[in-house]
Amino acid sequence: MKFKIINPDWGMTEEQMEQRCRILADYTNRRIQLSMECLAKTKVSLDSLADLVRAGPEILQMAIQAEQEGYDAVILYCFSDPVMEACRQAVSIPVVGAGQAACLLLPAVAYHGALLVADQNRIPEKRMSLSRTGLASERICGYEPVHARGLDPIEHRGQLKKELLKAGQRALEHTEAQALILGCLSFLGLAEELSAGLMVPVIDPGPASVCLAETLVCMHLRSSPRAYPPYPHF
Amino acid sequence: MKFKIINPDWGMTEEQMEQRCRILADYTNRRIQLSMECLAKTKVSLDSLADLVRAGPEILQMAIQAEQEGYDAVILYCFSDPVMEACRQAVSIPVVGAGQAACLLLPAVAYHGALLVADQNRIPEKRMSLSRTGLASERICGYEPVHARGLDPIEHRGQLKKELLKAGQRALEHTEAQALILGCLSFLGLAEELSAGLMVPVIDPGPASVCLAETLVCMHLRSSPRAYPPYPHF
């Protein structure tokens, strides 16, 4: 079983992507081969709706190529699940959005959860986009910004963890959250330590996305052609 | 990794339970050991809310015993997710409801789905109980009864499949469903053939529950003690 992880941030090095795959592999079945690829032509990191629109065509093309190369599933490695539905039209293998995968795990461990987000200014946009995940909206009871701009999850691990702990603490104090969801893929690999510190489940969207892809492949589930009708020109 | 599957129907034979475990094992990781156990004292099959109340104490006790015996997760093998939240209070290992597990997979493959149910009279009750799953309610667009009372999924496989195909066809004709969810654990093992016949994804709650349990264990996620506070007398 091999999964293509599409990272919609331009300019990541091979080594950075391999590091992320190694962390993800710890949370999943050893039979699965993970391969990450980032934007090569569209020079954006996904930090706004405009970035998302600009990156869309390249992401779609990467998904189509992954299917042609024999991958069993495509994972969109961004909490905004960029162009997820369009990818489901374009390919017949499962397409998993990391944000959706994380949100759909919440009710398995708690009633209510809060989202820790990388950018305070984008909270209203996040709230809107959550309706796309299929999670009942009342299950998300708060959004807490993490002051972590520019912090790399591997290089600045200690500082990032400190900021996430503070944000998690604030969410647990000020909302009815019983669990936390890491609302950005840059927070990779810190959920377990945060959970031990904060005494609530912390859902990491990276591992959640790989596990959901494995579930779909094991159960032979593919996107519904009634929901995502294939376009003839793909 | 070993999972205890609690089957809340009284009087199943060892052989019947092993057959079900063999079917489930085909959909999951070979490392996982599945062990099914049914009600031994409470002589009911879960066919009403009263049955559910009567079976509750024994199910809870079985979950507690599974934890004591070193199981890594408990699976409630009934679409009603009987006493799921109480079990999450009683044990610290993950507790997965098969109904919840199936519903939370729907948005990964379609926008809308219809539920194929074993008993027409219990549709209003099913509708109410779906809010407990955490799936946004608008994602379920229909309920279709299957005329299958008394049909065993293994002994009467052919007839059961025929009835499920008819019910699925009706759901796809009369609702906006783009995928189907098998709303009873007695429909085990038929999803793939139904999907091939009906050309939409068909979600089988049995495999869905085992895969979700595996995800929770791999991600080291446990029920939130803030959501399900442990009682001191357990």
Coordinates of C-alpha atoms in Angstrom, one line a residue, chain B residues 26-131:
Chain B
D26 CA -10.1 -9.7 6.2
Y27 CA -10.6 -5.9 6.4
T28 CA -7.9 -5.1 8.9
N29 CA -4.4 -5.4 9.8
R30 CA -3.2 -9.0 10.4
R31 CA -1.5 -8.0 13.6
I32 CA -4.8 -7.5 15.3
Q33 CA -6.4 -10.2 17.4
L34 CA -10.2 -10.0 17.4
S35 CA -12.2 -11.8 20.1
M36 CA -16.0 -11.6 20.2
E37 CA -18.2 -12.2 23.2
C38 CA -22.0 -12.0 23.5
L39 CA -24.4 -11.4 26.3
A40 CA -24.5 -14.5 28.6
K41 CA -26.9 -13.4 31.3
T42 CA -29.2 -10.9 29.8
K43 CA -31.4 -12.9 27.4
V44 CA -32.2 -10.3 24.8
S45 CA -31.3 -9.4 21.2
L46 CA -31.2 -5.6 20.9
D47 CA -34.5 -4.9 19.1
S48 CA -35.9 -2.1 21.2
L49 CA -35.0 0.6 23.7
A50 CA -36.2 -1.6 26.5
D51 CA -33.7 -4.3 25.4
L52 CA -31.0 -1.7 25.4
V53 CA -31.7 -0.7 29.0
R54 CA -31.8 -4.3 30.1
A55 CA -28.6 -5.2 28.4
G56 CA -26.7 -2.1 29.6
P57 CA -25.3 -3.4 32.9
E58 CA -23.9 -6.6 31.4
I59 CA -22.3 -4.7 28.5
L60 CA -20.7 -2.3 30.9
Q61 CA -19.4 -5.2 33.0
M62 CA -18.0 -6.9 29.9
A63 CA -16.1 -3.7 28.9
I64 CA -14.6 -3.4 32.4
Q65 CA -13.5 -7.1 32.3
A66 CA -12.0 -6.6 28.8
E67 CA -9.8 -3.8 30.2
Q68 CA -8.8 -5.9 33.1
E69 CA -7.8 -8.8 30.8
G70 CA -5.5 -6.5 28.8
Y71 CA -7.5 -5.7 25.7
D72 CA -6.4 -2.6 23.8
A73 CA -9.9 -1.5 22.8
V74 CA -13.5 -2.4 23.2
I75 CA -15.9 -2.5 20.2
L76 CA -19.7 -2.3 20.7
Y77 CA -21.0 -4.5 17.9
C78 CA -24.4 -2.9 17.4
F79 CA -25.5 0.1 15.3
S80 CA -27.2 1.7 18.4
D81 CA -23.8 2.0 20.1
P82 CA -25.3 0.7 23.3
V83 CA -24.1 2.4 26.5
M84 CA -21.0 3.7 24.6
E85 CA -20.6 6.8 26.7
A86 CA -21.0 4.9 30.0
C87 CA -18.3 2.4 28.9
R88 CA -16.0 5.4 28.1
Q89 CA -16.5 6.4 31.8
A90 CA -15.9 2.9 33.0
V91 CA -12.6 2.1 31.2
S92 CA -9.6 4.0 30.0
I93 CA -9.0 2.0 26.8
P94 CA -10.8 3.3 23.6
V95 CA -14.4 2.3 23.3
V96 CA -15.7 2.3 19.7
G97 CA -19.4 2.2 18.7
A98 CA -19.9 0.5 15.3
G99 CA -22.7 2.9 14.4
Q100 CA -20.6 5.9 15.2
A101 CA -17.6 4.5 13.3
A102 CA -19.6 3.9 10.2
C103 CA -21.3 7.3 10.2
L104 CA -18.0 9.2 10.7
L105 CA -16.6 7.5 7.5
L106 CA -19.4 8.9 5.3
P107 CA -17.9 12.4 4.7
A108 CA -14.7 10.8 3.5
V109 CA -16.5 9.3 0.5
A110 CA -19.6 11.4 -0.1
Y111 CA -21.7 14.4 0.9
H112 CA -25.0 12.5 1.6
G113 CA -25.8 9.0 2.6
A114 CA -28.8 6.8 3.3
L115 CA -29.0 4.3 6.1
L116 CA -30.3 0.8 5.4
V117 CA -32.1 -0.3 8.6
A118 CA -33.3 -3.7 9.8
D119 CA -36.6 -2.4 11.3
Q120 CA -38.9 0.1 9.8
N121 CA -40.6 0.9 13.1
R122 CA -37.3 2.1 14.6
I123 CA -36.5 4.7 12.0
P124 CA -37.5 7.7 14.2
E125 CA -35.4 6.3 17.0
K126 CA -32.4 5.8 14.7
R127 CA -32.8 9.4 13.5
M128 CA -32.6 10.6 17.1
S129 CA -29.7 8.5 18.0
L130 CA -27.6 9.7 15.0
S131 CA -27.0 13.0 16.8

